[in-house]
mmCIF file of the N, C-alpha and C atoms, coordinates in Angstrom:
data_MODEL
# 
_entry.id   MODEL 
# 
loop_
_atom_site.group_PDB 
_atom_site.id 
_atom_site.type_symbol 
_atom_site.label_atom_id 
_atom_site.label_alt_id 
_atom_site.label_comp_id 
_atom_site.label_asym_id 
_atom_site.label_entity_id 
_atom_site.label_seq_id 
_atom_site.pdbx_PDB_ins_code 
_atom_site.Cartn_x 
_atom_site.Cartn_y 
_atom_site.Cartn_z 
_atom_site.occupancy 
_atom_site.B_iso_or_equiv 
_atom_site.pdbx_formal_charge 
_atom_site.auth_seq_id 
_atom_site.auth_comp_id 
_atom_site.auth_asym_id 
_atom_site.auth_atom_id 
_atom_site.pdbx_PDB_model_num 
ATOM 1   N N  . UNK A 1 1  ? 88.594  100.457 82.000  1.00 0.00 ? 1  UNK A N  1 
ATOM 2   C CA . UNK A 1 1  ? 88.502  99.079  81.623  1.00 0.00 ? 1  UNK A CA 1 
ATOM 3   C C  . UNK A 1 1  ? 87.124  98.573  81.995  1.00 0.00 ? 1  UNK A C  1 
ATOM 4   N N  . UNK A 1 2  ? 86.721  97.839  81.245  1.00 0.00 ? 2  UNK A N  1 
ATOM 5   C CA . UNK A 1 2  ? 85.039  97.596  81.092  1.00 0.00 ? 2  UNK A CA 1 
ATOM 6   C C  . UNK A 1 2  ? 84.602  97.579  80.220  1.00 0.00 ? 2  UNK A C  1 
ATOM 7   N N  . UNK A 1 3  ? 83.157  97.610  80.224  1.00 0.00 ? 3  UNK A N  1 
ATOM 8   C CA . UNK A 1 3  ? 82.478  98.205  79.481  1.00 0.00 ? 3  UNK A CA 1 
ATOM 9   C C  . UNK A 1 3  ? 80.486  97.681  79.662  1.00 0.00 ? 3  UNK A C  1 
ATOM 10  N N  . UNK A 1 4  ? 79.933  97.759  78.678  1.00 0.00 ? 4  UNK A N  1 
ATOM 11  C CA . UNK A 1 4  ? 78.606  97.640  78.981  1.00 0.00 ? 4  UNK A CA 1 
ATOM 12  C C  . UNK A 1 4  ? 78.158  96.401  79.495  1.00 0.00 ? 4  UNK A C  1 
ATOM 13  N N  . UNK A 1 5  ? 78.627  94.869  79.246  1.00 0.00 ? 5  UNK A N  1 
ATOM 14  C CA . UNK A 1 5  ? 78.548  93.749  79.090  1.00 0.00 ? 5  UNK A CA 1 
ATOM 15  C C  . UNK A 1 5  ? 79.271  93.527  80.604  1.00 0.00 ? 5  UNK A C  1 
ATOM 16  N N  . UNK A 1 6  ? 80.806  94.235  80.711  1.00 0.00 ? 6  UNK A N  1 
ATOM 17  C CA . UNK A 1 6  ? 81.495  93.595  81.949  1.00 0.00 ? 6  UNK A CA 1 
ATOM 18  C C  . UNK A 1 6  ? 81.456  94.886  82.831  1.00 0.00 ? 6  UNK A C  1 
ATOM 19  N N  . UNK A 1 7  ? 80.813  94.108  83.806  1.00 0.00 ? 7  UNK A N  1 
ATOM 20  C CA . UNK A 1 7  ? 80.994  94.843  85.547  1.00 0.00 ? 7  UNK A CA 1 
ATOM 21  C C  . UNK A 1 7  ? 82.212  94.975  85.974  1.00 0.00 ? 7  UNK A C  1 
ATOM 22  N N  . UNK A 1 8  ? 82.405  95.855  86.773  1.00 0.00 ? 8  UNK A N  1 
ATOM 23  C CA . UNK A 1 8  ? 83.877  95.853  87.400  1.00 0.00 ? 8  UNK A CA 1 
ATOM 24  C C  . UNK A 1 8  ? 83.701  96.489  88.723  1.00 0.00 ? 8  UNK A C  1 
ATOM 25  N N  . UNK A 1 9  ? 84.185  96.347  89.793  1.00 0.00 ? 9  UNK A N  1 
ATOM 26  C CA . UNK A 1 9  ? 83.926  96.629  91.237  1.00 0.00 ? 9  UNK A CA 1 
ATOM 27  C C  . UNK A 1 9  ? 83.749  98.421  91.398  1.00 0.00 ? 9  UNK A C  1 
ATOM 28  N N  . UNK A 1 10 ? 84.212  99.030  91.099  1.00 0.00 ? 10 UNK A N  1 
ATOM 29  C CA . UNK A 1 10 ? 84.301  100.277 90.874  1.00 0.00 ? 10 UNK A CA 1 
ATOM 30  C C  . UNK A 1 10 ? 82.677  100.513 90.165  1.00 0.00 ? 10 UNK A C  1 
ATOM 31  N N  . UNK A 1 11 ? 82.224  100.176 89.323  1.00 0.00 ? 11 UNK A N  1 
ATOM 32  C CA . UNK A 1 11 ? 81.366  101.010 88.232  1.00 0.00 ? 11 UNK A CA 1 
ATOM 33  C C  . UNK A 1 11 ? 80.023  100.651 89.126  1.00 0.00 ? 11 UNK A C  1 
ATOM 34  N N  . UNK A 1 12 ? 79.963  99.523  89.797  1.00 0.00 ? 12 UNK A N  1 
ATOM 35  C CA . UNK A 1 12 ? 79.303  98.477  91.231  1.00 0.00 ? 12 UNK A CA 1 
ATOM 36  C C  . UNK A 1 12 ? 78.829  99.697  92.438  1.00 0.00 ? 12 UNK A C  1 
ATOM 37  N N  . UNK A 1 13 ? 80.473  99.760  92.555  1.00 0.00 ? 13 UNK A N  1 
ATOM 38  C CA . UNK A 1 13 ? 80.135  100.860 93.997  1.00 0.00 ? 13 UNK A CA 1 
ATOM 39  C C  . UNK A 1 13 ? 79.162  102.080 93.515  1.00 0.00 ? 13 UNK A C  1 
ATOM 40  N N  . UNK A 1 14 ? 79.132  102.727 92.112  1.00 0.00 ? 14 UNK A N  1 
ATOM 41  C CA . UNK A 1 14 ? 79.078  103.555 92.059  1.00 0.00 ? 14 UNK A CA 1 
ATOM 42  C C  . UNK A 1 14 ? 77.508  103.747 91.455  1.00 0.00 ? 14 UNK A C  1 
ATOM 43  N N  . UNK A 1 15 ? 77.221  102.382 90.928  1.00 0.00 ? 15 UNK A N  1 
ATOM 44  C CA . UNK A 1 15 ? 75.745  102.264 90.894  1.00 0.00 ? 15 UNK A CA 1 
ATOM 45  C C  . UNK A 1 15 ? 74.926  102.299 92.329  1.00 0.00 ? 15 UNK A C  1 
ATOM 46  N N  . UNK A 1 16 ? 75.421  101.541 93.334  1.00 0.00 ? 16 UNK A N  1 
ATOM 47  C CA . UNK A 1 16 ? 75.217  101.395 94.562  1.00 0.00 ? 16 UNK A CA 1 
ATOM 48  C C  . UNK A 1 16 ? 74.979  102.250 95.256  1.00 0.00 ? 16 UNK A C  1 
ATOM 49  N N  . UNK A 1 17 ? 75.720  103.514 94.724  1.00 0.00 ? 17 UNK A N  1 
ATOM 50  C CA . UNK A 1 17 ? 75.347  105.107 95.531  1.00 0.00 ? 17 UNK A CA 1 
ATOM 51  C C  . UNK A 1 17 ? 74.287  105.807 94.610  1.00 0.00 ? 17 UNK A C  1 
ATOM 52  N N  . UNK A 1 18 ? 74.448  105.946 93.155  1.00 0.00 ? 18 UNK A N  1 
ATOM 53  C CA . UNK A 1 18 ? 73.387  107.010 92.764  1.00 0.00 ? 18 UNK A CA 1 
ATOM 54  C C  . UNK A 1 18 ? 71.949  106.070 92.458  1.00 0.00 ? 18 UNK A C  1 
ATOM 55  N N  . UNK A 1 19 ? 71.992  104.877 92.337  1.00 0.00 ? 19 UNK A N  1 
ATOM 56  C CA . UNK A 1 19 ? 70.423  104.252 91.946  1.00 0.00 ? 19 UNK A CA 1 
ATOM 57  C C  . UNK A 1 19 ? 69.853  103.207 92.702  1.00 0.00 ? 19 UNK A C  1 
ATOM 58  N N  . UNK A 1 20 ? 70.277  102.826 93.551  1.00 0.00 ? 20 UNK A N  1 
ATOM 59  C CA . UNK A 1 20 ? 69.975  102.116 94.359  1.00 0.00 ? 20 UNK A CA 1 
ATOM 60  C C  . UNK A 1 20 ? 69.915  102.792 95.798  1.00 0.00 ? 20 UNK A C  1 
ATOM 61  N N  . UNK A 1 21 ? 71.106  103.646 96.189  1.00 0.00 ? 21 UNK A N  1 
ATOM 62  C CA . UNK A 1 21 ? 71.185  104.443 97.653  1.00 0.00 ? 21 UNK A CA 1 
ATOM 63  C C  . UNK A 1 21 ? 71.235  103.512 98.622  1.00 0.00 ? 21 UNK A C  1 
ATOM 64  N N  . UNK A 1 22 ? 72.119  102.524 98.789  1.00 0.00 ? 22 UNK A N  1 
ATOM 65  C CA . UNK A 1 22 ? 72.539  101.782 99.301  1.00 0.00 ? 22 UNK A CA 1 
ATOM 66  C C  . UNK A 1 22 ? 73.670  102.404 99.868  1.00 0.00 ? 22 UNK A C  1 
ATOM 67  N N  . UNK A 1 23 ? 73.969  102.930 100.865 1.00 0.00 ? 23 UNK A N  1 
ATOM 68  C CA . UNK A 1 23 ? 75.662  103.560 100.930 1.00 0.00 ? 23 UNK A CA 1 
ATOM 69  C C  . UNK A 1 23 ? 76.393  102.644 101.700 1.00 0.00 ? 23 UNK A C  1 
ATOM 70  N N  . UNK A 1 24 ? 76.077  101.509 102.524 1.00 0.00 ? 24 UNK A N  1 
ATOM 71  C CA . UNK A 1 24 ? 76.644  100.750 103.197 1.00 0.00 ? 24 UNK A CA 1 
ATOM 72  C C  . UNK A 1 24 ? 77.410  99.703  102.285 1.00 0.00 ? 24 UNK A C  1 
ATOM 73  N N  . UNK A 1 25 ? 76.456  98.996  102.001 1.00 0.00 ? 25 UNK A N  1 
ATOM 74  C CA . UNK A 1 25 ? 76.819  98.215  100.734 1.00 0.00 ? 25 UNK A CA 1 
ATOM 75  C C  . UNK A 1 25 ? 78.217  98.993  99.783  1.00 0.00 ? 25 UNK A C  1 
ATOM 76  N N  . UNK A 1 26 ? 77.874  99.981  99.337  1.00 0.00 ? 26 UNK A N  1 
ATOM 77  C CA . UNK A 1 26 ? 78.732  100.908 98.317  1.00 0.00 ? 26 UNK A CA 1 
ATOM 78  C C  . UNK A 1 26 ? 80.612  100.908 99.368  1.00 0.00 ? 26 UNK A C  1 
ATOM 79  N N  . UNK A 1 27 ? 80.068  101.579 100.616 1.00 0.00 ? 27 UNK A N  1 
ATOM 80  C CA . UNK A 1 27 ? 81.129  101.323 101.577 1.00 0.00 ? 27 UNK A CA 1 
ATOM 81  C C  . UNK A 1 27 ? 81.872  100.178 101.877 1.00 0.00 ? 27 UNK A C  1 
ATOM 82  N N  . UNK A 1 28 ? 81.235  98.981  101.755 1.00 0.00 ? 28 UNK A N  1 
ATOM 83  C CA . UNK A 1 28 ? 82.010  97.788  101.958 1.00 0.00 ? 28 UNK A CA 1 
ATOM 84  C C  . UNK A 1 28 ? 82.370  97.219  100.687 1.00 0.00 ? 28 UNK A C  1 
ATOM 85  N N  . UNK A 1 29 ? 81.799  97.644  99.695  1.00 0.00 ? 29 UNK A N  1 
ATOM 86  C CA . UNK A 1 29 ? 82.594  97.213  98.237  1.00 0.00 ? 29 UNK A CA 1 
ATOM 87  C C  . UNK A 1 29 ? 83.454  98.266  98.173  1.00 0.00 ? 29 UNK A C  1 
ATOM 88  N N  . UNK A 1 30 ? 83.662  99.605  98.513  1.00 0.00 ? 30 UNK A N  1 
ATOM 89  C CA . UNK A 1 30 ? 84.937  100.376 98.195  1.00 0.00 ? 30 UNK A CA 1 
ATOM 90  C C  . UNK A 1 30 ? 85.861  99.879  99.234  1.00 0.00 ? 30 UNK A C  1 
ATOM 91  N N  . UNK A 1 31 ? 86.103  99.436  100.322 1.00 0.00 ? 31 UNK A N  1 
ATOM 92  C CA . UNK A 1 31 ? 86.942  99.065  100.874 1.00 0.00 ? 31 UNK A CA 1 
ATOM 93  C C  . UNK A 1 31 ? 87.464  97.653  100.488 1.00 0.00 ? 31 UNK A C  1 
ATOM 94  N N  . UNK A 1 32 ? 86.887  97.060  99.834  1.00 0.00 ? 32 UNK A N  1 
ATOM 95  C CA . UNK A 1 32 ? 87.490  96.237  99.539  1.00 0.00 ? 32 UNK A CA 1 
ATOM 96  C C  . UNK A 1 32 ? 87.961  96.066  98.203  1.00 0.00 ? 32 UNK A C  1 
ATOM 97  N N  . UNK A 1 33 ? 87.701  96.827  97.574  1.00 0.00 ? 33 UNK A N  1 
ATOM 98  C CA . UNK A 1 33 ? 88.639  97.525  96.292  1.00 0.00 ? 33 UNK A CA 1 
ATOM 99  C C  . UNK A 1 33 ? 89.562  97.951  96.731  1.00 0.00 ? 33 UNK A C  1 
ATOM 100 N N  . UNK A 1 34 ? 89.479  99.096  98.166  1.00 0.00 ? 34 UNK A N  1 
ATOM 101 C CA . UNK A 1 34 ? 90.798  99.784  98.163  1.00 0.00 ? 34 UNK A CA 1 
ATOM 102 C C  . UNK A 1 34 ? 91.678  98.403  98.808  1.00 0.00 ? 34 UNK A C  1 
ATOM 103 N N  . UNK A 1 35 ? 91.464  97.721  99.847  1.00 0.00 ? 35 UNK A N  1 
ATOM 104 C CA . UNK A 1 35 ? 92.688  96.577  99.686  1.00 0.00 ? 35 UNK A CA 1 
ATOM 105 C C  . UNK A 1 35 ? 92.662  95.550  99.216  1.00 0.00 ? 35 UNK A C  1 
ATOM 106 N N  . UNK A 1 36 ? 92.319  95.508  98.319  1.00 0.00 ? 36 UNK A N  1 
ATOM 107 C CA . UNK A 1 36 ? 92.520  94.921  96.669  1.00 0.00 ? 36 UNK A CA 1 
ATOM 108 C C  . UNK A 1 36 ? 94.062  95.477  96.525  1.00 0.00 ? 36 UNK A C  1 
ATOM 109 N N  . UNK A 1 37 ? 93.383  96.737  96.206  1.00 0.00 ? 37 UNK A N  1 
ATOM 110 C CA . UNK A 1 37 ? 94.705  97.402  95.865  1.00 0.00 ? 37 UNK A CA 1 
ATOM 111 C C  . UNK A 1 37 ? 95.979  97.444  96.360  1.00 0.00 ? 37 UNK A C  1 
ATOM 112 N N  . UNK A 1 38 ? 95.736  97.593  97.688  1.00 0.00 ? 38 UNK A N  1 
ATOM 113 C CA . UNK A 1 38 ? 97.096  97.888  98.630  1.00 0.00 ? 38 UNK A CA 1 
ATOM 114 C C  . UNK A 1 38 ? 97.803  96.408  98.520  1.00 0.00 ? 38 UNK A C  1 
ATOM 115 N N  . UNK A 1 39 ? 96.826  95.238  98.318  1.00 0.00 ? 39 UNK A N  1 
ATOM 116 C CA . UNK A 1 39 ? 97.566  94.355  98.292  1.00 0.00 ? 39 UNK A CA 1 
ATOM 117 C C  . UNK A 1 39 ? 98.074  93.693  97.037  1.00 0.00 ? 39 UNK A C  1 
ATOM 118 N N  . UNK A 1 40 ? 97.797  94.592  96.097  1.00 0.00 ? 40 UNK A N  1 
ATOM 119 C CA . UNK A 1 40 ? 98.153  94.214  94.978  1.00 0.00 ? 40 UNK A CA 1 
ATOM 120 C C  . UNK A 1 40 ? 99.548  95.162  94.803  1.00 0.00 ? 40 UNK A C  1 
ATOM 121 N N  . UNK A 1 41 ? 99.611  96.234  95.030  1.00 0.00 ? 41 UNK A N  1 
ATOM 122 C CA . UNK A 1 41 ? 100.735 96.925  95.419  1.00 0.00 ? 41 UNK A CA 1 
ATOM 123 C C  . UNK A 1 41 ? 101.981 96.851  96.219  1.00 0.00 ? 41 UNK A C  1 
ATOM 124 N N  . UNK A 1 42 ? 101.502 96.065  97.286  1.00 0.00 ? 42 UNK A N  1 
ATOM 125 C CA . UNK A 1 42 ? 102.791 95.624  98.033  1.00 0.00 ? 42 UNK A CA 1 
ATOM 126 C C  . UNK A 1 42 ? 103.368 94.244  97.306  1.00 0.00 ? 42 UNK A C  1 
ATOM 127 N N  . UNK A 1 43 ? 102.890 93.571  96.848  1.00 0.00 ? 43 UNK A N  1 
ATOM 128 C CA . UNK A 1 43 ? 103.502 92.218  96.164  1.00 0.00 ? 43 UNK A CA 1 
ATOM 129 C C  . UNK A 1 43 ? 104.418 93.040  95.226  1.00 0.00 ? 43 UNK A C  1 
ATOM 130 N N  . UNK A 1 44 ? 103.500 93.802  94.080  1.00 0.00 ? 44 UNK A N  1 
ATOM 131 C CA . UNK A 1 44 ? 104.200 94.536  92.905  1.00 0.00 ? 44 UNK A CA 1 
ATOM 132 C C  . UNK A 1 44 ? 105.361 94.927  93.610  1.00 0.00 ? 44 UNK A C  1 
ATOM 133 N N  . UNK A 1 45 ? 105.554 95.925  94.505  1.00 0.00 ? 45 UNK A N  1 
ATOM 134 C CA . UNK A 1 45 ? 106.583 96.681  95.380  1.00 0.00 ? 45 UNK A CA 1 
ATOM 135 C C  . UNK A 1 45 ? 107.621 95.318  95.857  1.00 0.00 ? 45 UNK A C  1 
ATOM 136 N N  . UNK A 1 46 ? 107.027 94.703  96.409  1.00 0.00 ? 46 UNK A N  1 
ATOM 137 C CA . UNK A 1 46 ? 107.785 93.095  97.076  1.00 0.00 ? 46 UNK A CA 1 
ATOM 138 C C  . UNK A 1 46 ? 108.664 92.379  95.546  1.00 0.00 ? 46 UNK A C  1 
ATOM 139 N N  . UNK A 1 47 ? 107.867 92.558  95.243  1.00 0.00 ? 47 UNK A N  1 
ATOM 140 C CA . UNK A 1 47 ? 108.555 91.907  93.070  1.00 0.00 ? 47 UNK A CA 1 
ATOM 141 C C  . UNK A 1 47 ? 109.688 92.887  93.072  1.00 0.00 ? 47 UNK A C  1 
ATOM 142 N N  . UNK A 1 48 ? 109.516 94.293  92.449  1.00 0.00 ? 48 UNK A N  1 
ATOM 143 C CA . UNK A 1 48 ? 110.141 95.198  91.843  1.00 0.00 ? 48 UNK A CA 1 
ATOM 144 C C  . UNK A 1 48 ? 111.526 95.338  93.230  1.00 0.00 ? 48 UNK A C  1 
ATOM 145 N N  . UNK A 1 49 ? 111.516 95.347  94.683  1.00 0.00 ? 49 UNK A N  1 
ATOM 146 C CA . UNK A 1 49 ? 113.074 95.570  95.257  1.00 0.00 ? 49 UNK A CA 1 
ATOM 147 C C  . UNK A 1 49 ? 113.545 94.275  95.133  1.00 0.00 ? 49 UNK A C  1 
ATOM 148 N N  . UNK A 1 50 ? 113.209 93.130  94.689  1.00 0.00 ? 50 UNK A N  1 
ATOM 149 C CA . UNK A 1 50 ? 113.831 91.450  94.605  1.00 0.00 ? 50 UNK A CA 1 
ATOM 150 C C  . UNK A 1 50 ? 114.288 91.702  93.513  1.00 0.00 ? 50 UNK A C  1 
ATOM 151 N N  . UNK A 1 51 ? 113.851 92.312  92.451  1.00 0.00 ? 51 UNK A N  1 
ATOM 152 C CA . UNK A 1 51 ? 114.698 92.580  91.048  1.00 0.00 ? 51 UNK A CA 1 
ATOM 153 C C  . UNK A 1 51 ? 115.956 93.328  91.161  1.00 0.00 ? 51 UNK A C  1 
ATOM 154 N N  . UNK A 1 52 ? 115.268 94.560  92.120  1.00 0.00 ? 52 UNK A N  1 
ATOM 155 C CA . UNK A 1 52 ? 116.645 95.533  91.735  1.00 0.00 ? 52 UNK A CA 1 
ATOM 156 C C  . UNK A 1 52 ? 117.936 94.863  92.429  1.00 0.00 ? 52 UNK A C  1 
ATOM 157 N N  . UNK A 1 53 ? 117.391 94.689  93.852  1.00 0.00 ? 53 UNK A N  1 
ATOM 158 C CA . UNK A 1 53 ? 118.276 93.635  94.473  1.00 0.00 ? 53 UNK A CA 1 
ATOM 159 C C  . UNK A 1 53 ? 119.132 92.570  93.501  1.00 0.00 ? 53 UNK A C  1 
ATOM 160 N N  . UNK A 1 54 ? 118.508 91.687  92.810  1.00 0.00 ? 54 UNK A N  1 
ATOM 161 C CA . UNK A 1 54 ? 119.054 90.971  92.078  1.00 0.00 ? 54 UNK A CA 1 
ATOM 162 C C  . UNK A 1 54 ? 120.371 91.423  91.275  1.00 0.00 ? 54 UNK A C  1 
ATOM 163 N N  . UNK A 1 55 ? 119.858 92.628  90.237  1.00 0.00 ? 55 UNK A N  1 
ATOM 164 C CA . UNK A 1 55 ? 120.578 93.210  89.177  1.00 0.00 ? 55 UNK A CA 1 
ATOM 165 C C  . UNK A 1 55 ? 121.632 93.960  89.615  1.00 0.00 ? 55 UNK A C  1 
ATOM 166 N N  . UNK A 1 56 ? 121.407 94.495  90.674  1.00 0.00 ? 56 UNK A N  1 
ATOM 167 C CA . UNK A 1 56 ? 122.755 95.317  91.396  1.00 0.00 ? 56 UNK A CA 1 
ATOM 168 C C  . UNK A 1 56 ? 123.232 94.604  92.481  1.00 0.00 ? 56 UNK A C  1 
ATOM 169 N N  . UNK A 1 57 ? 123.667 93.367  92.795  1.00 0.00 ? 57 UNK A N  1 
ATOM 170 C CA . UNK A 1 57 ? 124.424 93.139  93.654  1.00 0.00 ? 57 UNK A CA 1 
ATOM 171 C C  . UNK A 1 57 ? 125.265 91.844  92.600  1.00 0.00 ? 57 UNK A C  1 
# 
């Protein structure tokens, strides 16, 4: 998802390591992608057992 026009945190980090050589920078934008994620995952996870919960009881 992207493309030439739109940046996305990922394509960021990864400029950050091969053309710039920034690795710190690159390091603190991948961590905060990765809990991006985790916290986008536990809500999803937090959503999806309130459903099942719902439908089977």
């Amino acid at each position: 998802l992207g493309g030439a026009d739109f940046k996305v945190l990922a394509t960021s980090v990864y400029e950050q390591v091969l053309f710039y050589i920034d690795w710190s920078f690159a390091a603190v934008m991948a961590n905060v992608l990765l809990v991006m994620m985790l916290i986008i995952a536990a809500i999803g996870s937090r959503l999806e057992m309130r459903l099942h919960r719902k439908l089977h009881f």
